[in-house]
Amino acid sequence: MTKTRRFNLTESQMPRQWYNIMADMPNKPLPPLHPGTKQPIGPEDLAAIFPMELIKQEVATDRYIDIPEEVLEIYKIWRPTPLVRAYNLEKYLDTPAKIYYKNESVSPAGSHKPNTAVPQAYYNYKAGVKKMTTETGAGQWGSALAFATQHFNIDLKVFMVKISYNQKPYRKSMMNLWGAEVVPSPSNLTDSGRAILAKSPDSPGSLGIAISEAVEMAAKDPGTNYSLGSVLNHVLLHQTIIGLEALKQMEMADAYPDVVFGCFGGGSNFGGISFPFLGENFRNGNKTRVVAVEPASCPKLTRGQFHYDFGDTVGLTPLLPMYTLGHNFVPASIHAGGLRYHGAGAIVSQLLKDNLIEAMSVKQNETFKAGMIFAKTEGIIPAPETSHAIAAVIREAEQAKKEGKAKTILFNFSGHGIIDLAAYDKYFEGKLEDHEVTDAEIAESVKELQQLV
Amino acid sequence: MTKTRRFNLTESQMPRQWYNIMADMPNKPLPPLHPGTKQPIGPEDLAAIFPMELIKQEVATDRYIDIPEEVLEIYKIWRPTPLVRAYNLEKYLDTPAKIYYKNESVSPAGSHKPNTAVPQAYYNYKAGVKKMTTETGAGQWGSALAFATQHFNIDLKVFMVKISYNQKPYRKSMMNLWGAEVVPSPSNLTDSGRAILAKSPDSPGSLGIAISEAVEMAAKDPGTNYSLGSVLNHVLLHQTIIGLEALKQMEMADAYPDVVFGCFGGGSNFGGISFPFLGENFRNGNKTRVVAVEPASCPKLTRGQFHYDFGDTVGLTPLLPMYTLGHNFVPASIHAGGLRYHGAGAIVSQLLKDNLIEAMSVKQNETFKAGMIFAKTEGIIPAPETSHAIAAVIREAEQAKKEGKAKTILFNFSGHGIIDLAAYDKYFEGKLEDHEVTDAEIAESVKELQQLV
């Protein structure tokens, strides 16, 4: 009982402001462009689908932004979340490294996603919005937003990638339980969906298509707004409560990270854990390394191009400056559905371009092995997405052992894998593939970018 | 932010002893009997399947029993657990009642079960045991024990009720992930299983049959021990850490419960939350009501007989003094698999016989409605078992509203229902049955009891 394992903040110690890295990053991200005019978009271009408060946050440069009282009250359902010292994992790896993780799996939806779902629902509610749309892949984001919207009596329609809709019924049940309507995408409800179905009636769907459907429906109905679970600046802003809490908790633990890891899909859990530590780097000259971990099968950060691209497949969003594999890139069907996205958020992309963060990729079987080790040692079963970060942490801890260095590692435990157990079965049966993209595939997929801007 | 929602203890505030209600209850439970001689059994009768430390705890009368340091270290993976004020539920019910719940769903296995799985695995490990067996219904207990045994390098074989084995693959995956072997029961591995299969080759299995198989295998192999997840005194002892923490946390909340609710299967989560409060009743004259909530389809406490009966179906266990529906009683297939057990633990049975606790029953649809309300208001999706306690709490809170009384209610949130979402689907589709047992069925089922002692 001498060693403290979990560092808990009291509710009154919970941060009351989000951290906006735009205030401190050396080069600001390039502006989003209107795909027709190729000119920077203004607030009015987004007003059809987002409430003004979120549009303001998208371009805000204040260092701190107040978290509304009503949002804090709902955060208290699961926040502050624990920071945990992974003694058992350290022992198993026989490493001199000190490993800490921020456990975001304790939220109602089982991941970090409600951190932004709640404020997004709140700002829409304050703007009088009664109906919202969104997309979801495996269901993590859709269930988080369903949890959030029902608190504010907003009707939610979720376009769920069809293959997941059929294969992962539990997330659909969760969304239904929280009052959302779930539609398999591509659907007949939108022009985008109908166009895809006309070409390929058996399309399994993709995140990019589902985004197109959700955006289209919101854009066409003045009473309906849209919500995105990653990529955008305001989404990452809301997620910084993870890192802000972790900063306080590392202090409680009398430690400070030499390196911070987060898995990477669009950037929301990664930005959430790392931006506050990057802020310390920028303002105070700290030298914490920050590493984004992506799947080898969807390597936009490590092998993509820095270019303007659409956020969706059909091309309904503004053009965003990002590391991308091209908006028509179809990632292999790995189990980490939340990481199967062609692009990266504008802030993260700029930071990577400026060499202020690092990126690496790992293959699927290595991530499941890491997840299994974590479940056996630390007790919690990680989501396949989260296991990407864990795989990187294990590599780092093994390196620390080789070097005999007692470095301090922090990572974000972004979600649990209790609804992903079938994927673990496949791992144990040796049936998981290690997809890797060829150079030719990437070259083909990024060709379209040259025509955009 | 003025209202505190969660009351967290620090790790150093975690209790270091379990509470043994045997020290304080007015009438001790009757002794278990040998089914052949009808005489009280001695420690040697249990030594074939339990380590001596657990046998000692089964009959101990000390008020407090030390929790081993190694067990405390593993408890720290998820303990202390939060005590939560259910403000959102109170608001929804518009009740003057103050509702608190102890959240045991935060454990690796998602329920209170690891509280006893870990010490049971530990004492077996200390006794040099390398192999263990157990049974599981829907899989909550089996996954908890798998989590525990792998920490001590003990091989575990779990006999899982066949219908659940086929219908609930996620719990099986979880057990496999933690290194356990899972066998559908009835199986061909035991005489008990073979006898059942000879009579009914398509038997869906039952908890009673699975216990018979697990006990038989342990009894026949000197190197193998058996573990039970409820009913027995030492199991309930280990679970008292729930109520001991809650006592401290209610003090932090500056409150004390007028009534404590727990759902009831064999008694482990119920005893865990309530015994420390009953101890206060017995020693200090407090008057907290303690209420066990069972399914209307398996009503041993409210409609069973107080009598000696077997703990399993085949009749391999000692005869235990209990409220029972008869060991051949087959409960309807409700989704709360953990409450589908014919009997009740000896201590709880004695307390009920002495009118020191209360019991009530609820029907399935009422429990799912309660679970849905809880998921919508408090955010966490309850296990169907837990929803029995919630249904009772809602009734009590509505009564408090009628009476205009600001009574304080505490209940144990024994587990989450994330792997039970298919059951919620059925509830929403209106497909859940409200099974209730007839008097004739009970009369038929308890007939066999007269022949036992």
Short mmCIF file of N, CA and C in Angstrom, two decimals, chain B residues 1-112:
data_model
loop_
_atom_site.label_atom_id
_atom_site.label_comp_id
_atom_site.label_asym_id
_atom_site.label_seq_id
_atom_site.Cartn_x
_atom_site.Cartn_y
_atom_site.Cartn_z
N MET B 1 -21.21 23.59 -9.98
CA MET B 1 -20.07 22.89 -9.37
C MET B 1 -20.16 22.91 -7.84
N THR B 2 -21.27 23.40 -7.34
CA THR B 2 -21.38 23.46 -5.88
C THR B 2 -21.67 22.08 -5.30
N LYS B 3 -22.40 21.24 -6.06
CA LYS B 3 -22.81 19.95 -5.52
C LYS B 3 -21.78 18.88 -5.85
N THR B 4 -21.31 18.18 -4.85
CA THR B 4 -20.40 17.07 -5.13
C THR B 4 -21.21 15.86 -5.57
N ARG B 5 -20.80 15.26 -6.68
CA ARG B 5 -21.50 14.11 -7.22
C ARG B 5 -20.87 12.79 -6.78
N ARG B 6 -19.55 12.73 -6.93
CA ARG B 6 -18.85 11.49 -6.59
C ARG B 6 -17.99 11.66 -5.36
N PHE B 7 -18.08 10.73 -4.45
CA PHE B 7 -17.27 10.76 -3.25
C PHE B 7 -16.20 9.67 -3.37
N ASN B 8 -14.97 10.11 -3.58
CA ASN B 8 -13.87 9.17 -3.78
C ASN B 8 -13.00 9.09 -2.54
N LEU B 9 -12.66 7.88 -2.15
CA LEU B 9 -11.64 7.69 -1.13
C LEU B 9 -10.27 7.63 -1.81
N THR B 10 -9.23 8.03 -1.09
CA THR B 10 -7.89 7.80 -1.61
C THR B 10 -7.53 6.33 -1.37
N GLU B 11 -6.47 5.89 -2.05
CA GLU B 11 -6.05 4.49 -1.86
C GLU B 11 -5.68 4.23 -0.41
N SER B 12 -5.12 5.21 0.27
CA SER B 12 -4.72 4.97 1.67
C SER B 12 -5.93 4.91 2.59
N GLN B 13 -7.08 5.40 2.11
CA GLN B 13 -8.31 5.30 2.91
C GLN B 13 -9.06 3.99 2.68
N MET B 14 -8.56 3.16 1.78
CA MET B 14 -9.25 1.90 1.50
C MET B 14 -9.18 1.00 2.74
N PRO B 15 -10.31 0.38 3.10
CA PRO B 15 -10.30 -0.50 4.28
C PRO B 15 -9.24 -1.59 4.14
N ARG B 16 -8.62 -1.96 5.25
CA ARG B 16 -7.60 -3.01 5.23
C ARG B 16 -8.07 -4.28 5.93
N GLN B 17 -9.35 -4.27 6.30
CA GLN B 17 -9.95 -5.47 6.89
C GLN B 17 -11.35 -5.65 6.32
N TRP B 18 -11.78 -6.90 6.20
CA TRP B 18 -13.17 -7.18 5.87
C TRP B 18 -13.99 -7.22 7.16
N TYR B 19 -15.28 -7.03 7.03
CA TYR B 19 -16.17 -7.10 8.20
C TYR B 19 -16.91 -8.43 8.22
N ASN B 20 -16.83 -9.09 9.35
CA ASN B 20 -17.47 -10.40 9.50
C ASN B 20 -18.73 -10.28 10.36
N ILE B 21 -19.87 -10.31 9.72
CA ILE B 21 -21.14 -10.09 10.43
C ILE B 21 -21.45 -11.21 11.43
N MET B 22 -20.79 -12.34 11.27
CA MET B 22 -20.99 -13.45 12.23
C MET B 22 -20.70 -12.98 13.66
N ALA B 23 -19.82 -12.01 13.81
CA ALA B 23 -19.48 -11.52 15.15
C ALA B 23 -20.64 -10.79 15.81
N ASP B 24 -21.52 -10.24 15.01
CA ASP B 24 -22.54 -9.34 15.56
C ASP B 24 -23.97 -9.82 15.38
N MET B 25 -24.24 -10.77 14.51
CA MET B 25 -25.64 -11.12 14.26
C MET B 25 -26.19 -11.88 15.48
N PRO B 26 -27.46 -11.61 15.82
CA PRO B 26 -28.00 -12.19 17.06
C PRO B 26 -28.01 -13.72 17.04
N ASN B 27 -28.54 -14.32 15.99
CA ASN B 27 -28.52 -15.78 15.87
C ASN B 27 -27.58 -16.18 14.75
N LYS B 28 -26.61 -17.02 15.07
CA LYS B 28 -25.67 -17.48 14.03
C LYS B 28 -26.41 -18.42 13.08
N PRO B 29 -25.92 -18.52 11.85
CA PRO B 29 -26.56 -19.47 10.93
C PRO B 29 -26.35 -20.91 11.40
N LEU B 30 -27.28 -21.78 11.05
CA LEU B 30 -27.13 -23.21 11.35
C LEU B 30 -25.92 -23.75 10.58
N PRO B 31 -25.32 -24.80 11.07
CA PRO B 31 -24.12 -25.34 10.40
C PRO B 31 -24.49 -26.12 9.13
N PRO B 32 -23.60 -26.17 8.16
CA PRO B 32 -23.81 -27.05 7.01
C PRO B 32 -23.76 -28.51 7.47
N LEU B 33 -24.55 -29.37 6.84
CA LEU B 33 -24.59 -30.78 7.23
C LEU B 33 -24.01 -31.67 6.14
N HIS B 34 -23.41 -32.77 6.56
CA HIS B 34 -22.98 -33.79 5.61
C HIS B 34 -24.24 -34.50 5.10
N PRO B 35 -24.41 -34.60 3.80
CA PRO B 35 -25.67 -35.15 3.27
C PRO B 35 -25.87 -36.63 3.63
N GLY B 36 -24.77 -37.35 3.90
CA GLY B 36 -24.91 -38.76 4.26
C GLY B 36 -25.25 -38.91 5.74
N THR B 37 -24.40 -38.35 6.61
CA THR B 37 -24.56 -38.52 8.06
C THR B 37 -25.57 -37.55 8.66
N LYS B 38 -25.89 -36.48 7.94
CA LYS B 38 -26.73 -35.39 8.46
C LYS B 38 -26.10 -34.70 9.68
N GLN B 39 -24.81 -34.91 9.88
CA GLN B 39 -24.10 -34.25 10.97
C GLN B 39 -23.37 -33.02 10.44
N PRO B 40 -23.14 -32.02 11.30
CA PRO B 40 -22.37 -30.85 10.86
C PRO B 40 -21.03 -31.28 10.27
N ILE B 41 -20.66 -30.67 9.17
CA ILE B 41 -19.39 -31.01 8.55
C ILE B 41 -18.25 -30.32 9.29
N GLY B 42 -17.07 -30.88 9.15
CA GLY B 42 -15.87 -30.26 9.72
C GLY B 42 -14.99 -29.74 8.61
N PRO B 43 -13.92 -29.04 8.99
CA PRO B 43 -13.02 -28.47 7.99
C PRO B 43 -12.52 -29.53 6.99
N GLU B 44 -12.28 -30.75 7.50
CA GLU B 44 -11.72 -31.79 6.62
C GLU B 44 -12.68 -32.14 5.48
N ASP B 45 -13.98 -31.93 5.70
CA ASP B 45 -14.94 -32.25 4.65
C ASP B 45 -14.84 -31.28 3.46
N LEU B 46 -14.24 -30.14 3.70
CA LEU B 46 -14.13 -29.13 2.64
C LEU B 46 -12.73 -29.05 2.05
N ALA B 47 -11.79 -29.74 2.73
CA ALA B 47 -10.38 -29.56 2.36
C ALA B 47 -10.05 -30.08 0.96
N ALA B 48 -10.90 -30.94 0.43
CA ALA B 48 -10.62 -31.45 -0.91
C ALA B 48 -10.79 -30.38 -1.98
N ILE B 49 -11.59 -29.36 -1.68
CA ILE B 49 -11.85 -28.38 -2.75
C ILE B 49 -11.54 -26.93 -2.36
N PHE B 50 -11.31 -26.64 -1.07
CA PHE B 50 -11.00 -25.27 -0.65
C PHE B 50 -9.68 -25.23 0.13
N PRO B 51 -8.92 -24.15 0.03
CA PRO B 51 -7.73 -24.00 0.87
C PRO B 51 -8.14 -23.71 2.31
N MET B 52 -7.28 -24.06 3.27
CA MET B 52 -7.64 -23.96 4.69
C MET B 52 -7.98 -22.52 5.12
N GLU B 53 -7.33 -21.53 4.54
CA GLU B 53 -7.61 -20.15 4.95
C GLU B 53 -9.07 -19.78 4.66
N LEU B 54 -9.59 -20.25 3.54
CA LEU B 54 -10.99 -19.95 3.21
C LEU B 54 -11.94 -20.76 4.09
N ILE B 55 -11.56 -21.99 4.41
CA ILE B 55 -12.40 -22.81 5.30
C ILE B 55 -12.48 -22.14 6.68
N LYS B 56 -11.35 -21.62 7.13
CA LYS B 56 -11.34 -20.90 8.43
C LYS B 56 -12.24 -19.67 8.37
N GLN B 57 -12.17 -18.94 7.27
CA GLN B 57 -13.02 -17.74 7.14
C GLN B 57 -14.50 -18.12 7.10
N GLU B 58 -14.78 -19.29 6.60
CA GLU B 58 -16.17 -19.74 6.50
C GLU B 58 -16.83 -19.85 7.88
N VAL B 59 -16.03 -20.14 8.89
CA VAL B 59 -16.58 -20.32 10.24
C VAL B 59 -16.07 -19.30 11.25
N ALA B 60 -15.30 -18.33 10.76
CA ALA B 60 -14.67 -17.37 11.67
C ALA B 60 -15.72 -16.53 12.39
N THR B 61 -15.39 -16.11 13.62
CA THR B 61 -16.30 -15.25 14.36
C THR B 61 -15.65 -13.92 14.74
N ASP B 62 -14.39 -13.72 14.38
CA ASP B 62 -13.75 -12.41 14.58
C ASP B 62 -14.54 -11.35 13.82
N ARG B 63 -14.62 -10.16 14.41
CA ARG B 63 -15.40 -9.11 13.75
C ARG B 63 -14.70 -8.59 12.50
N TYR B 64 -13.38 -8.48 12.54
CA TYR B 64 -12.64 -7.98 11.38
C TYR B 64 -11.56 -8.98 10.99
N ILE B 65 -11.35 -9.14 9.72
CA ILE B 65 -10.34 -10.07 9.22
C ILE B 65 -9.45 -9.31 8.24
N ASP B 66 -8.13 -9.42 8.49
CA ASP B 66 -7.17 -8.66 7.67
C ASP B 66 -7.24 -9.05 6.19
N ILE B 67 -7.18 -8.03 5.34
CA ILE B 67 -7.05 -8.26 3.90
C ILE B 67 -5.56 -8.36 3.58
N PRO B 68 -5.12 -9.46 2.98
CA PRO B 68 -3.68 -9.59 2.70
C PRO B 68 -3.17 -8.45 1.81
N GLU B 69 -1.92 -8.08 2.05
CA GLU B 69 -1.28 -6.99 1.31
C GLU B 69 -1.34 -7.23 -0.20
N GLU B 70 -1.11 -8.49 -0.62
CA GLU B 70 -1.10 -8.81 -2.05
C GLU B 70 -2.49 -8.60 -2.67
N VAL B 71 -3.53 -8.85 -1.87
CA VAL B 71 -4.90 -8.64 -2.35
C VAL B 71 -5.18 -7.14 -2.46
N LEU B 72 -4.76 -6.39 -1.46
CA LEU B 72 -4.95 -4.94 -1.50
C LEU B 72 -4.30 -4.34 -2.74
N GLU B 73 -3.12 -4.85 -3.09
CA GLU B 73 -2.41 -4.32 -4.27
C GLU B 73 -3.24 -4.53 -5.54
N ILE B 74 -3.90 -5.68 -5.64
CA ILE B 74 -4.72 -5.93 -6.84
C ILE B 74 -6.04 -5.16 -6.75
N TYR B 75 -6.62 -5.09 -5.55
CA TYR B 75 -7.82 -4.25 -5.38
C TYR B 75 -7.58 -2.83 -5.93
N LYS B 76 -6.36 -2.35 -5.76
CA LYS B 76 -6.07 -0.96 -6.17
C LYS B 76 -6.23 -0.74 -7.67
N ILE B 77 -6.31 -1.83 -8.43
CA ILE B 77 -6.56 -1.65 -9.87
C ILE B 77 -7.89 -0.93 -10.09
N TRP B 78 -8.87 -1.17 -9.21
CA TRP B 78 -10.15 -0.47 -9.38
C TRP B 78 -10.74 0.10 -8.08
N ARG B 79 -10.20 -0.27 -6.93
CA ARG B 79 -10.72 0.21 -5.66
C ARG B 79 -9.85 1.33 -5.12
N PRO B 80 -10.36 2.18 -4.23
CA PRO B 80 -11.76 2.26 -3.80
C PRO B 80 -12.66 2.68 -4.96
N THR B 81 -13.89 2.20 -4.95
CA THR B 81 -14.84 2.57 -6.00
C THR B 81 -15.63 3.81 -5.56
N PRO B 82 -16.20 4.53 -6.52
CA PRO B 82 -16.89 5.78 -6.16
C PRO B 82 -18.25 5.53 -5.48
N LEU B 83 -18.59 6.39 -4.55
CA LEU B 83 -19.98 6.53 -4.10
C LEU B 83 -20.52 7.74 -4.84
N VAL B 84 -21.69 7.59 -5.45
CA VAL B 84 -22.20 8.65 -6.31
C VAL B 84 -23.58 9.10 -5.82
N ARG B 85 -23.78 10.39 -5.76
CA ARG B 85 -25.12 10.94 -5.50
C ARG B 85 -25.83 11.04 -6.85
N ALA B 86 -26.98 10.37 -6.95
CA ALA B 86 -27.69 10.28 -8.24
C ALA B 86 -28.60 11.48 -8.44
N TYR B 87 -28.00 12.65 -8.54
CA TYR B 87 -28.78 13.89 -8.69
C TYR B 87 -29.71 13.85 -9.90
N ASN B 88 -29.19 13.31 -11.02
CA ASN B 88 -30.00 13.32 -12.24
C ASN B 88 -31.22 12.42 -12.10
N LEU B 89 -31.04 11.27 -11.46
CA LEU B 89 -32.16 10.36 -11.25
C LEU B 89 -33.17 11.00 -10.29
N GLU B 90 -32.68 11.61 -9.24
CA GLU B 90 -33.58 12.29 -8.29
C GLU B 90 -34.43 13.34 -9.01
N LYS B 91 -33.75 14.10 -9.87
CA LYS B 91 -34.44 15.17 -10.58
C LYS B 91 -35.51 14.58 -11.50
N TYR B 92 -35.13 13.51 -12.21
CA TYR B 92 -36.07 12.85 -13.12
C TYR B 92 -37.30 12.35 -12.36
N LEU B 93 -37.07 11.79 -11.17
CA LEU B 93 -38.18 11.24 -10.38
C LEU B 93 -38.92 12.33 -9.60
N ASP B 94 -38.32 13.52 -9.60
CA ASP B 94 -38.92 14.63 -8.84
C ASP B 94 -39.23 14.20 -7.41
N THR B 95 -38.23 13.60 -6.79
CA THR B 95 -38.42 13.03 -5.45
C THR B 95 -37.63 13.82 -4.42
N PRO B 96 -38.15 13.91 -3.20
CA PRO B 96 -37.36 14.52 -2.13
C PRO B 96 -36.29 13.56 -1.59
N ALA B 97 -36.33 12.30 -2.03
CA ALA B 97 -35.35 11.32 -1.54
C ALA B 97 -33.96 11.67 -2.05
N LYS B 98 -32.96 11.35 -1.23
CA LYS B 98 -31.56 11.47 -1.66
C LYS B 98 -31.07 10.07 -2.02
N ILE B 99 -30.65 9.92 -3.26
CA ILE B 99 -30.27 8.60 -3.73
C ILE B 99 -28.76 8.53 -3.95
N TYR B 100 -28.13 7.56 -3.30
CA TYR B 100 -26.70 7.32 -3.48
C TYR B 100 -26.50 5.91 -4.03
N TYR B 101 -25.47 5.77 -4.88
CA TYR B 101 -25.12 4.40 -5.26
C TYR B 101 -23.62 4.19 -5.21
N LYS B 102 -23.27 2.96 -4.85
CA LYS B 102 -21.88 2.54 -4.83
C LYS B 102 -21.62 1.90 -6.17
N ASN B 103 -20.66 2.44 -6.93
CA ASN B 103 -20.45 1.98 -8.30
C ASN B 103 -19.40 0.88 -8.39
N GLU B 104 -19.86 -0.37 -8.33
CA GLU B 104 -18.95 -1.52 -8.44
C GLU B 104 -18.72 -1.95 -9.89
N SER B 105 -19.33 -1.25 -10.83
CA SER B 105 -19.16 -1.63 -12.24
C SER B 105 -17.80 -1.21 -12.79
N VAL B 106 -17.02 -0.50 -12.00
CA VAL B 106 -15.74 0.02 -12.50
C VAL B 106 -14.61 -1.01 -12.46
N SER B 107 -14.89 -2.21 -11.99
CA SER B 107 -13.83 -3.23 -11.92
C SER B 107 -13.52 -3.75 -13.33
N PRO B 108 -12.36 -4.41 -13.49
CA PRO B 108 -12.01 -4.96 -14.81
C PRO B 108 -13.09 -5.85 -15.40
N ALA B 109 -13.72 -6.68 -14.58
CA ALA B 109 -14.75 -7.57 -15.10
C ALA B 109 -16.11 -6.89 -15.18
N GLY B 110 -16.22 -5.67 -14.66
CA GLY B 110 -17.46 -4.91 -14.78
C GLY B 110 -18.48 -5.15 -13.70
N SER B 111 -18.08 -5.80 -12.62
CA SER B 111 -19.01 -6.05 -11.51
C SER B 111 -18.25 -6.14 -10.20
N HIS B 112 -19.01 -6.41 -9.12
CA HIS B 112 -18.41 -6.57 -7.80
C HIS B 112 -17.65 -7.88 -7.65
#
